[in-house]
């Protein structure tokens, strides 16, 4: 099943009727520096109170189930973005029904969505003039297409854009819509229109808004707090919003050169400069105790920057044949105190087999008698 398709996004415009003094109405799409959001005569359309309740359908996502915890985890990750003061709060929708226009934000599985749509966030908002522009989000409902196969397990590198679809990853994306962000297809980002969007970060495969997404929520809901974090990713932007795995070789011989791609995102509220170490490891967990292959000194990124680069490394000649992981770690010597240190290291999303150098077979003896 081809799941590499954009998710449809419904914009349901709701107008407060009966305002006789409605003299002007302007809807404009926003083109921000990177991230996108709606505007009303230049004003940001958002939850004006800086928070909202999301009512989780208990028939779709039973209380205490892995679905429930993945949803709440995705909400927490948006709430946890520093420099932004937005908060999702958890409510329960127990009646098994949902509707747009009831003033309640509902989250549910929807069997009526078409096959090409993974999930839909329906947003009701207002924008009108009444002695000044009045704007804000009124309601956001999130429906996940139950015709797809979903998983609450960890993201799989072996099927990076296919079924089963990672529920937490899509939830993080849809919740980004719910708080007011639109698609941003020019970078590797959670708000990419194409699954797996930005993808998960680091060895632990954590679904966290990327640098650009963080800039977006900070712009909508600034609160002046700060954070410092550089995150590693196994994915890269491959055009038109879609993302794919970084490349790396699957085999090499001792002493040979290999080239890998690597991606990092500056999650911070400020520009960061840091080193990046490259390693060969006997397992997927990349650390400074693995075989050191090289260092990029003085890498840097402005807030919101996410980039993919390549690095050529030499496999040491003394390495024994076997199966290994190439990988990297940002700020390997912990010069930078980060809010999240567990997303700094990333193995390549596939193994590399080191073969013995080809040794010419011994000459065949010719026996004469
Ligand atoms: Zn979307």
mmCIF file of N, CA and C in Angstrom, residues 16-95:
data_model
loop_
_atom_site.group_PDB
_atom_site.id
_atom_site.type_symbol
_atom_site.label_atom_id
_atom_site.label_comp_id
_atom_site.label_asym_id
_atom_site.label_seq_id
_atom_site.Cartn_x
_atom_site.Cartn_y
_atom_site.Cartn_z
ATOM 1 N N UNK A 16 -18.813 34.134 12.808
ATOM 2 C CA UNK A 16 -19.855 34.489 13.770
ATOM 3 C C UNK A 16 -20.923 35.288 13.030
ATOM 4 N N UNK A 17 -22.082 34.683 12.884
ATOM 5 C CA UNK A 17 -23.141 35.305 12.083
ATOM 6 C C UNK A 17 -23.821 36.418 12.862
ATOM 7 N N UNK A 18 -24.496 37.266 12.159
ATOM 8 C CA UNK A 18 -25.347 38.275 12.774
ATOM 9 C C UNK A 18 -24.637 39.540 13.192
ATOM 10 N N UNK A 19 -23.393 39.664 12.837
ATOM 11 C CA UNK A 19 -22.690 40.891 13.207
ATOM 12 C C UNK A 19 -22.936 41.934 12.139
ATOM 13 N N UNK A 20 -23.870 42.823 12.399
ATOM 14 C CA UNK A 20 -24.248 43.828 11.404
ATOM 15 C C UNK A 20 -23.097 44.768 11.105
ATOM 16 N N UNK A 21 -22.194 44.857 12.030
ATOM 17 C CA UNK A 21 -21.083 45.791 11.856
ATOM 18 C C UNK A 21 -19.893 45.139 11.155
ATOM 19 N N UNK A 22 -20.134 43.963 10.598
ATOM 20 C CA UNK A 22 -19.049 43.294 9.879
ATOM 21 C C UNK A 22 -18.758 44.094 8.614
ATOM 22 N N UNK A 23 -17.684 44.810 8.620
ATOM 23 C CA UNK A 23 -17.410 45.672 7.467
ATOM 24 C C UNK A 23 -16.241 45.173 6.626
ATOM 25 N N UNK A 24 -15.462 44.295 7.182
ATOM 26 C CA UNK A 24 -14.334 43.816 6.383
ATOM 27 C C UNK A 24 -14.015 42.392 6.786
ATOM 28 N N UNK A 25 -13.614 41.635 5.850
ATOM 29 C CA UNK A 25 -13.282 40.242 6.112
ATOM 30 C C UNK A 25 -12.106 39.888 5.225
ATOM 31 N N UNK A 26 -11.056 39.432 5.832
ATOM 32 C CA UNK A 26 -9.880 39.103 5.033
ATOM 33 C C UNK A 26 -9.303 37.789 5.521
ATOM 34 N N UNK A 27 -9.115 36.899 4.597
ATOM 35 C CA UNK A 27 -8.433 35.650 4.915
ATOM 36 C C UNK A 27 -7.181 35.597 4.073
ATOM 37 N N UNK A 28 -6.079 35.410 4.690
ATOM 38 C CA UNK A 28 -4.828 35.338 3.941
ATOM 39 C C UNK A 28 -4.057 34.123 4.404
ATOM 40 N N UNK A 29 -3.442 33.432 3.471
ATOM 41 C CA UNK A 29 -2.583 32.327 3.887
ATOM 42 C C UNK A 29 -1.230 32.905 4.261
ATOM 43 N N UNK A 30 -0.618 32.288 5.199
ATOM 44 C CA UNK A 30 0.624 32.826 5.740
ATOM 45 C C UNK A 30 1.819 32.120 5.121
ATOM 46 N N UNK A 31 2.825 32.875 4.814
ATOM 47 C CA UNK A 31 4.090 32.292 4.379
ATOM 48 C C UNK A 31 5.155 32.807 5.323
ATOM 49 N N UNK A 32 5.375 32.083 6.367
ATOM 50 C CA UNK A 32 6.356 32.505 7.356
ATOM 51 C C UNK A 32 7.755 32.250 6.865
ATOM 52 N N UNK A 33 8.712 32.453 7.737
ATOM 53 C CA UNK A 33 10.090 32.176 7.388
ATOM 54 C C UNK A 33 10.244 30.722 6.989
ATOM 55 N N UNK A 34 9.532 29.867 7.669
ATOM 56 C CA UNK A 34 9.612 28.449 7.345
ATOM 57 C C UNK A 34 8.290 27.803 7.708
ATOM 58 N N UNK A 35 8.086 27.594 8.975
ATOM 59 C CA UNK A 35 6.813 27.099 9.490
ATOM 60 C C UNK A 35 5.669 27.980 8.986
ATOM 61 N N UNK A 36 4.490 27.434 8.970
ATOM 62 C CA UNK A 36 3.331 28.168 8.466
ATOM 63 C C UNK A 36 2.195 28.151 9.461
ATOM 64 N N UNK A 37 1.406 29.219 9.425
ATOM 65 C CA UNK A 37 0.187 29.296 10.231
ATOM 66 C C UNK A 37 -0.773 30.238 9.526
ATOM 67 N N UNK A 38 -2.007 30.233 9.966
ATOM 68 C CA UNK A 38 -3.014 31.098 9.348
ATOM 69 C C UNK A 38 -2.939 32.496 9.955
ATOM 70 N N UNK A 39 -3.314 33.452 9.128
ATOM 71 C CA UNK A 39 -3.376 34.813 9.652
ATOM 72 C C UNK A 39 -4.713 35.445 9.304
ATOM 73 N N UNK A 40 -5.046 36.463 10.065
ATOM 74 C CA UNK A 40 -6.267 37.243 9.877
ATOM 75 C C UNK A 40 -5.828 38.701 9.842
ATOM 76 N N UNK A 41 -5.747 39.248 8.637
ATOM 77 C CA UNK A 41 -5.214 40.603 8.468
ATOM 78 C C UNK A 41 -3.849 40.746 9.153
ATOM 79 N N UNK A 42 -3.048 39.723 9.027
ATOM 80 C CA UNK A 42 -1.697 39.747 9.586
ATOM 81 C C UNK A 42 -1.592 39.253 11.013
ATOM 82 N N UNK A 43 -2.739 39.048 11.663
ATOM 83 C CA UNK A 43 -2.715 38.544 13.037
ATOM 84 C C UNK A 43 -2.718 37.017 13.038
ATOM 85 N N UNK A 44 -2.009 36.451 13.991
ATOM 86 C CA UNK A 44 -1.910 34.994 14.067
ATOM 87 C C UNK A 44 -3.233 34.390 14.529
ATOM 88 N N UNK A 45 -3.661 33.348 13.823
ATOM 89 C CA UNK A 45 -4.867 32.631 14.236
ATOM 90 C C UNK A 45 -4.421 31.445 15.083
ATOM 91 N N UNK A 46 -4.796 31.498 16.353
ATOM 92 C CA UNK A 46 -4.323 30.500 17.319
ATOM 93 C C UNK A 46 -5.337 30.395 18.452
ATOM 94 N N UNK A 47 -5.037 29.532 19.406
ATOM 95 C CA UNK A 47 -5.834 29.494 20.631
ATOM 96 C C UNK A 47 -5.398 30.689 21.479
ATOM 97 N N UNK A 48 -6.272 31.663 21.581
ATOM 98 C CA UNK A 48 -5.844 32.931 22.183
ATOM 99 C C UNK A 48 -5.483 32.795 23.652
ATOM 100 N N UNK A 49 -6.023 31.770 24.320
ATOM 101 C CA UNK A 49 -5.674 31.560 25.720
ATOM 102 C C UNK A 49 -4.363 30.808 25.902
ATOM 103 N N UNK A 50 -3.809 30.284 24.793
ATOM 104 C CA UNK A 50 -2.557 29.554 24.886
ATOM 105 C C UNK A 50 -2.696 28.117 25.350
ATOM 106 N N UNK A 51 -3.917 27.592 25.352
ATOM 107 C CA UNK A 51 -4.112 26.199 25.752
ATOM 108 C C UNK A 51 -5.451 25.721 25.196
ATOM 109 N N UNK A 52 -5.641 24.398 25.192
ATOM 110 C CA UNK A 52 -6.939 23.837 24.850
ATOM 111 C C UNK A 52 -7.042 22.431 25.423
ATOM 112 N N UNK A 53 -8.264 21.953 25.542
ATOM 113 C CA UNK A 53 -8.511 20.581 25.978
ATOM 114 C C UNK A 53 -8.718 19.695 24.760
ATOM 115 N N UNK A 54 -8.048 18.544 24.727
ATOM 116 C CA UNK A 54 -8.288 17.554 23.684
ATOM 117 C C UNK A 54 -9.024 16.375 24.323
ATOM 118 N N UNK A 55 -10.233 16.115 23.841
ATOM 119 C CA UNK A 55 -11.045 15.040 24.409
ATOM 120 C C UNK A 55 -10.800 13.762 23.622
ATOM 121 N N UNK A 56 -10.136 12.823 24.269
ATOM 122 C CA UNK A 56 -9.747 11.567 23.623
ATOM 123 C C UNK A 56 -10.923 10.596 23.674
ATOM 124 N N UNK A 57 -11.325 10.085 22.497
ATOM 125 C CA UNK A 57 -12.412 9.102 22.453
ATOM 126 C C UNK A 57 -11.991 7.838 23.193
ATOM 127 N N UNK A 58 -12.761 7.482 24.210
ATOM 128 C CA UNK A 58 -12.401 6.281 24.975
ATOM 129 C C UNK A 58 -12.846 5.013 24.259
ATOM 130 N N UNK A 59 -13.707 5.141 23.255
ATOM 131 C CA UNK A 59 -14.058 3.946 22.465
ATOM 132 C C UNK A 59 -12.967 3.669 21.437
ATOM 133 N N UNK A 60 -12.367 4.715 20.867
ATOM 134 C CA UNK A 60 -11.253 4.518 19.927
ATOM 135 C C UNK A 60 -9.955 4.196 20.665
ATOM 136 N N UNK A 61 -9.707 4.896 21.749
ATOM 137 C CA UNK A 61 -8.437 4.802 22.479
ATOM 138 C C UNK A 61 -8.728 4.595 23.962
ATOM 139 N N UNK A 62 -8.923 3.357 24.376
ATOM 140 C CA UNK A 62 -9.305 3.102 25.776
ATOM 141 C C UNK A 62 -8.318 3.715 26.769
ATOM 142 N N UNK A 63 -8.854 4.191 27.859
ATOM 143 C CA UNK A 63 -8.036 4.812 28.912
ATOM 144 C C UNK A 63 -6.982 3.812 29.378
ATOM 145 N N UNK A 64 -5.721 4.261 29.390
ATOM 146 C CA UNK A 64 -4.638 3.402 29.849
ATOM 147 C C UNK A 64 -4.054 2.515 28.771
ATOM 148 N N UNK A 65 -4.660 2.521 27.558
ATOM 149 C CA UNK A 65 -4.125 1.700 26.470
ATOM 150 C C UNK A 65 -2.864 2.347 25.913
ATOM 151 N N UNK A 66 -2.132 1.599 25.091
ATOM 152 C CA UNK A 66 -0.938 2.170 24.467
ATOM 153 C C UNK A 66 -1.321 3.315 23.530
ATOM 154 N N UNK A 67 -2.506 3.269 22.930
ATOM 155 C CA UNK A 67 -2.976 4.379 22.079
ATOM 156 C C UNK A 67 -3.103 5.657 22.901
ATOM 157 N N UNK A 68 -3.739 5.498 24.053
ATOM 158 C CA UNK A 68 -3.934 6.625 24.973
ATOM 159 C C UNK A 68 -2.586 7.221 25.389
ATOM 160 N N UNK A 69 -1.648 6.356 25.743
ATOM 161 C CA UNK A 69 -0.363 6.877 26.223
ATOM 162 C C UNK A 69 0.430 7.516 25.088
ATOM 163 N N UNK A 70 0.326 6.966 23.873
ATOM 164 C CA UNK A 70 1.036 7.576 22.739
ATOM 165 C C UNK A 70 0.461 8.960 22.421
ATOM 166 N N UNK A 71 -0.860 9.079 22.475
ATOM 167 C CA UNK A 71 -1.491 10.384 22.250
ATOM 168 C C UNK A 71 -1.030 11.400 23.294
ATOM 169 N N UNK A 72 -1.065 10.979 24.540
ATOM 170 C CA UNK A 72 -0.676 11.912 25.604
ATOM 171 C C UNK A 72 0.808 12.259 25.522
ATOM 172 N N UNK A 73 1.617 11.288 25.075
ATOM 173 C CA UNK A 73 3.037 11.548 24.894
ATOM 174 C C UNK A 73 3.252 12.623 23.827
ATOM 175 N N UNK A 74 2.490 12.514 22.724
ATOM 176 C CA UNK A 74 2.611 13.511 21.649
ATOM 177 C C UNK A 74 2.175 14.888 22.143
ATOM 178 N N UNK A 75 1.103 14.944 22.939
ATOM 179 C CA UNK A 75 0.682 16.233 23.511
ATOM 180 C C UNK A 75 1.786 16.801 24.399
ATOM 181 N N UNK A 76 2.356 15.941 25.235
ATOM 182 C CA UNK A 76 3.402 16.391 26.155
ATOM 183 C C UNK A 76 4.579 16.987 25.389
ATOM 184 N N UNK A 77 4.943 16.370 24.257
ATOM 185 C CA UNK A 77 6.099 16.870 23.515
ATOM 186 C C UNK A 77 5.862 18.283 22.982
ATOM 187 N N UNK A 78 4.644 18.571 22.550
ATOM 188 C CA UNK A 78 4.347 19.960 22.146
ATOM 189 C C UNK A 78 4.354 20.875 23.375
ATOM 190 N N UNK A 79 3.735 20.419 24.454
ATOM 191 C CA UNK A 79 3.698 21.239 25.675
ATOM 192 C C UNK A 79 5.093 21.556 26.188
ATOM 193 N N UNK A 80 6.023 20.614 25.934
ATOM 194 C CA UNK A 80 7.364 20.703 26.508
ATOM 195 C C UNK A 80 8.309 21.597 25.701
ATOM 196 N N UNK A 81 7.882 22.087 24.537
ATOM 197 C CA UNK A 81 8.756 22.952 23.741
ATOM 198 C C UNK A 81 8.986 24.256 24.505
ATOM 199 N N UNK A 82 10.243 24.523 24.819
ATOM 200 C CA UNK A 82 10.565 25.749 25.548
ATOM 201 C C UNK A 82 10.625 26.925 24.570
ATOM 202 N N UNK A 83 10.345 28.104 25.105
ATOM 203 C CA UNK A 83 10.196 29.274 24.253
ATOM 204 C C UNK A 83 8.764 29.432 23.776
ATOM 205 N N UNK A 84 7.947 28.395 24.054
ATOM 206 C CA UNK A 84 6.525 28.408 23.709
ATOM 207 C C UNK A 84 5.734 28.029 24.954
ATOM 208 N N UNK A 85 4.631 28.701 25.162
ATOM 209 C CA UNK A 85 3.852 28.462 26.379
ATOM 210 C C UNK A 85 2.577 27.695 26.147
ATOM 211 N N UNK A 86 2.436 27.063 24.970
ATOM 212 C CA UNK A 86 1.171 26.389 24.680
ATOM 213 C C UNK A 86 1.034 25.102 25.490
ATOM 214 N N UNK A 87 -0.219 24.777 25.874
ATOM 215 C CA UNK A 87 -0.479 23.518 26.571
ATOM 216 C C UNK A 87 -1.738 22.842 26.063
ATOM 217 N N UNK A 88 -1.609 21.549 25.736
ATOM 218 C CA UNK A 88 -2.766 20.665 25.547
ATOM 219 C C UNK A 88 -3.102 20.058 26.901
ATOM 220 N N UNK A 89 -4.396 19.980 27.215
ATOM 221 C CA UNK A 89 -4.835 19.235 28.388
ATOM 222 C C UNK A 89 -5.704 18.077 27.928
ATOM 223 N N UNK A 90 -5.682 16.992 28.697
ATOM 224 C CA UNK A 90 -6.366 15.762 28.308
ATOM 225 C C UNK A 90 -7.771 15.727 28.881
ATOM 226 N N UNK A 91 -8.743 15.517 27.992
ATOM 227 C CA UNK A 91 -10.106 15.245 28.414
ATOM 228 C C UNK A 91 -10.540 13.898 27.854
ATOM 229 N N UNK A 92 -11.677 13.417 28.285
ATOM 230 C CA UNK A 92 -12.189 12.121 27.810
ATOM 231 C C UNK A 92 -13.537 12.312 27.145
ATOM 232 N N UNK A 93 -13.655 11.720 25.950
ATOM 233 C CA UNK A 93 -14.913 11.735 25.217
ATOM 234 C C UNK A 93 -15.465 10.311 25.242
ATOM 235 N N UNK A 94 -16.490 10.098 26.037
ATOM 236 C CA UNK A 94 -16.930 8.725 26.327
ATOM 237 C C UNK A 94 -18.170 8.300 25.560
ATOM 238 N N UNK A 95 -18.775 9.203 24.754
ATOM 239 C CA UNK A 95 -20.061 8.855 24.139
ATOM 240 C C UNK A 95 -19.928 8.144 22.797
#
